[in-house]
Structure formats: C-alpha cells, structure tokens
Amino acid sequence: MRNITHIPPEPLKPEKRIFWNPTIISLPYWSENQYLLVSRIVTAGNHQENVICEANVCYVGSAEDAKPGEKPCTEDDLKLLGPAGGMRCASAPLALNVPPTPAEKCHGRYENFVDVPGFHDPRIFWSGKGEPLMMQSRSRYACFGLWMIDLRTLHPPLQNLLASSPSHPSLGPLKSYPTLTELTRNPSEARSSIEKNWLLFFQSSGESYIHYDLSYSRNNSSRGRTFAKVLGNGFTTANLTDPLEMSCLFNLDASETDKAKKGGTWHQATNSLRLILCERTDKKCKATEANTVFFAVIHRKFPNYLELPLRYERHFMVWSAVPPFEMLGISQHPILMANETASGWTQSQVWDDDGNNSAIVAHTKRSRNATEPLGGKDYWAYFTYTVSMAYAWGRSGIEEVSDKNVGYLDDEVVLGIGIDDMGEGFARARAGDLVQCLRACPGRAEATKRED
C-alpha cells in the first residue's frame, strides 16, 4: 500500500482537512493526468462532504521501477507521501456539489438518519459504454438507497476531456444518468430499510445489471442472492438469479480451526471489472463468453465486543460474464497487501512473512520477557477496507473510454483503500494475481425428480 495526498504542488493555502474513503478511476491515455480521485472529508456534525481532483503517481528508485507515465518523486512529494512515494492531486481538490438526496423512510432505530441527508460515501467507476459514473446513497423508497449520476454533470472538465479523444473524435459517450437517478429493487416488497453496497455488471452489449446481494441480506432473512437487469431510469426487472444455484458462501467455516477466522458477515465492497482470462501480450488471446468473467472485492466484516469494526477481510469474488452470472469462485484466503496490517492477530503474526521481523521477535522471546510487538513491527492501521477497483493508467495500445471497464490477466488494477475511517491509501497488483488461488463455488444443484 502507498499513501495519497490532496495537497497539490505549490498549494495556495495550508491543507488541514482529513481525507478518507478514496475511490479512484484511471483517466484516458490522452489526459495530462493519470487518475480521478474522489474522497470524503472528515467533518464535524452529521453532514458529509466529498472532493474531487485529478492525480498522478510518482515512483521511487530507478526508471526501471516506474510504471508507464510516472515521474520520479520530488523531495516535496516524499515529504508528503513518505519514502515509498504515492498518489498526489495535481491541483487543489474541488468540492463535489450534489443536490441532497432524502432519507424518506427511516423508522424505528433508523429514525435519526432522516436528519442526515445524502449524498454519502460515493463510489466512482467506468460503465461498459465509457461513462464515468458515481453511485451514492440515501433513498426515497427506503432509508438507505443508491443513486447514480454521470460525473460529467458534476465535473465539467471531465466532459471536455472525454470529448477530445485524438483517435475517436466525438462528444463523448451518451449519458445514461445525466441527472440524479435512484436505482430500485423490484418488486417493492423486496426492499429493505438499508440498501447499500450494490455493484453493477456492464456487458459488452451495453446492457447492465445490478447485483444486490451475495448470499444473505443484512437482516439475515432468506432473501438470498439477487440480481436484476436495469431497464432504464433506475427501474429494474425482478430477481433473475438461477433458483438452482447453490450459495458460494455457505459453510465456509466448516473446516476452520482458528476461532479468529470464524464468523463475520459478508458484504459487497467495490464495483466490478470485466476480465478476459488470458494475457494482453498473447496475440492469440481473443475475448469470448467462455474466457470472460466479472470480479470484485467483497468483505468479510468482523466486529469487536462493542460491535464496531475489528477488521474487514478482503476477498475476490468471480462471476460468469453472462446471465445469470453464476458465482464461479472466491479467494480461498483473505488477501492482504505486502505492508498491510489487520487486527485480530498479534503484531508478530501479522508480520510473520517478514524474515527480518521474525528474527527480531525470535531474539526478543529468547532474551527477555516482553509483550507484543516484541521489538518488531507494530500495527500501522487496525482495519482497512477496499472502496474501489479500477484498471490502472498506462495500459499498452490505444484505449478508448469504452475499454476502461475491461482488462486482461497481465493488466494492473488499482485499489482505493480506506484506513481506520480516518485515512486513505491505494495499492496496485496484477489482475491475474488477485484472482489466483480461488475456492470453486458449488454451482447449480441437480434438480431432483419428485416421485408421485
């Protein structure tokens, strides 16, 4: 993981705000900057604020260590980002001005949310048509819900950028969501008071689908996995899940002996990306229905004794790329970045793959009584959570915005990561590395014949 700073080069005023929940997309190849970054600001009171900026990543070391388009970190970069460098806003972040979305049906223990209108915790991603979209919350139909809007409506420079493609002159992709549009669940009685963390599947045909639930709803009802086709203006079909599909998340703890790894609740975390299961450098590689999937981050959330977050375990889920989007596999183990920490284990357990740290810990245990971290590395964060996922900037070849949502195994993915609800960072990894070591989902149950 690496750091993010919203302080641009030659800032006009000091920056004292705290930024968190970074959601990131890469910009087109003809852009002067690499990424678009939307972050939430820590505020006093119930209201929320979010800002947007274009950003770049600098590198440390030799030019051989650089990714395409990156520049070496300056002394000022390293002062703000730390010795590993990271992502920095190219200009001062601007406030995202979105009309407030109401929370109209908050009852019982959710009544206080009526006084906290949206928008909340936005997520940004590319559609399959090349639209830069933003999803955010509150609801007219429930207490929490999800709205969609095209970012070009809110951030005009993005409209100018997408209309200036040197290889495909146009006004940019048509807007499916030019104004705030609430997404719905059909039928209405299927809705819950709290609807959040939905993700979308964008097919190459231009059609889109909303994936609502992985397995079980937040209130542990028997609603099960649900997804629906988007018809337009936020309206959808009824649930299209294969009724014979068996749950991929059922009984995962059956063979688990470590109590710290048992339990928890599953939540969708990021948008999905379309992935072709061969390498971009393989000239024989052609996208087909058989070798194309969707994948996304899902969290397994563990609370502490106060029911506050103890840790969010990051797993990658893979679906078929064609309806009914069969769940194909899930990470066998939680995925941590190389320098990431997670509470629930001791510090020496967290860093057990660091040879130097293990040697320090072993020496401390032999020489004296001590408590964790036993002279070794400590936690730098108690919990992290993944907010967004996008293909990284600088892929080879001419890439139009309609290609931003699809990639290959050797393409890099950039993850936006929140830290302790008060900070932010990002990580990059090859897509193929993220979807290796999967546990296969059980698939469809065989229909049994009923005897008369």
mmCIF file of C-alpha atoms in Angstrom, residues 37 65 151 158 177 185 209 228 274 297 317 321 325 350 364 379 387 400-401:
data_model
loop_
_atom_site.group_PDB
_atom_site.id
_atom_site.type_symbol
_atom_site.label_atom_id
_atom_site.label_comp_id
_atom_site.label_asym_id
_atom_site.label_seq_id
_atom_site.Cartn_x
_atom_site.Cartn_y
_atom_site.Cartn_z
ATOM 1 C CA LEU A 37 -9.832 10.723 -7.207
ATOM 2 C CA ASP A 65 10.818 0.722 -11.345
ATOM 3 C CA LEU A 151 -19.661 12.577 -13.237
ATOM 4 C CA LEU A 158 -14.337 15.626 -17.487
ATOM 5 C CA TYR A 177 -27.630 9.119 -16.000
ATOM 6 C CA ARG A 185 -35.312 -3.120 -6.405
ATOM 7 C CA TYR A 209 -27.341 -5.462 -14.327
ATOM 8 C CA ALA A 228 -31.719 -7.788 -11.857
ATOM 9 C CA ARG A 274 -14.711 -7.382 -16.643
ATOM 10 C CA VAL A 297 -13.831 -7.212 -3.892
ATOM 11 C CA MET A 317 -15.307 -12.963 -5.997
ATOM 12 C CA ALA A 321 -19.811 -12.708 -17.535
ATOM 13 C CA PHE A 325 -23.811 -14.552 -13.731
ATOM 14 C CA VAL A 350 0.710 -10.049 11.055
ATOM 15 C CA THR A 364 13.362 -10.971 21.926
ATOM 16 C CA TYR A 379 0.243 -2.156 13.573
ATOM 17 C CA VAL A 387 -13.570 1.205 -1.542
ATOM 18 C CA GLU A 400 -10.903 4.275 -25.646
ATOM 19 C CA VAL A 401 -13.048 5.006 -22.599
#
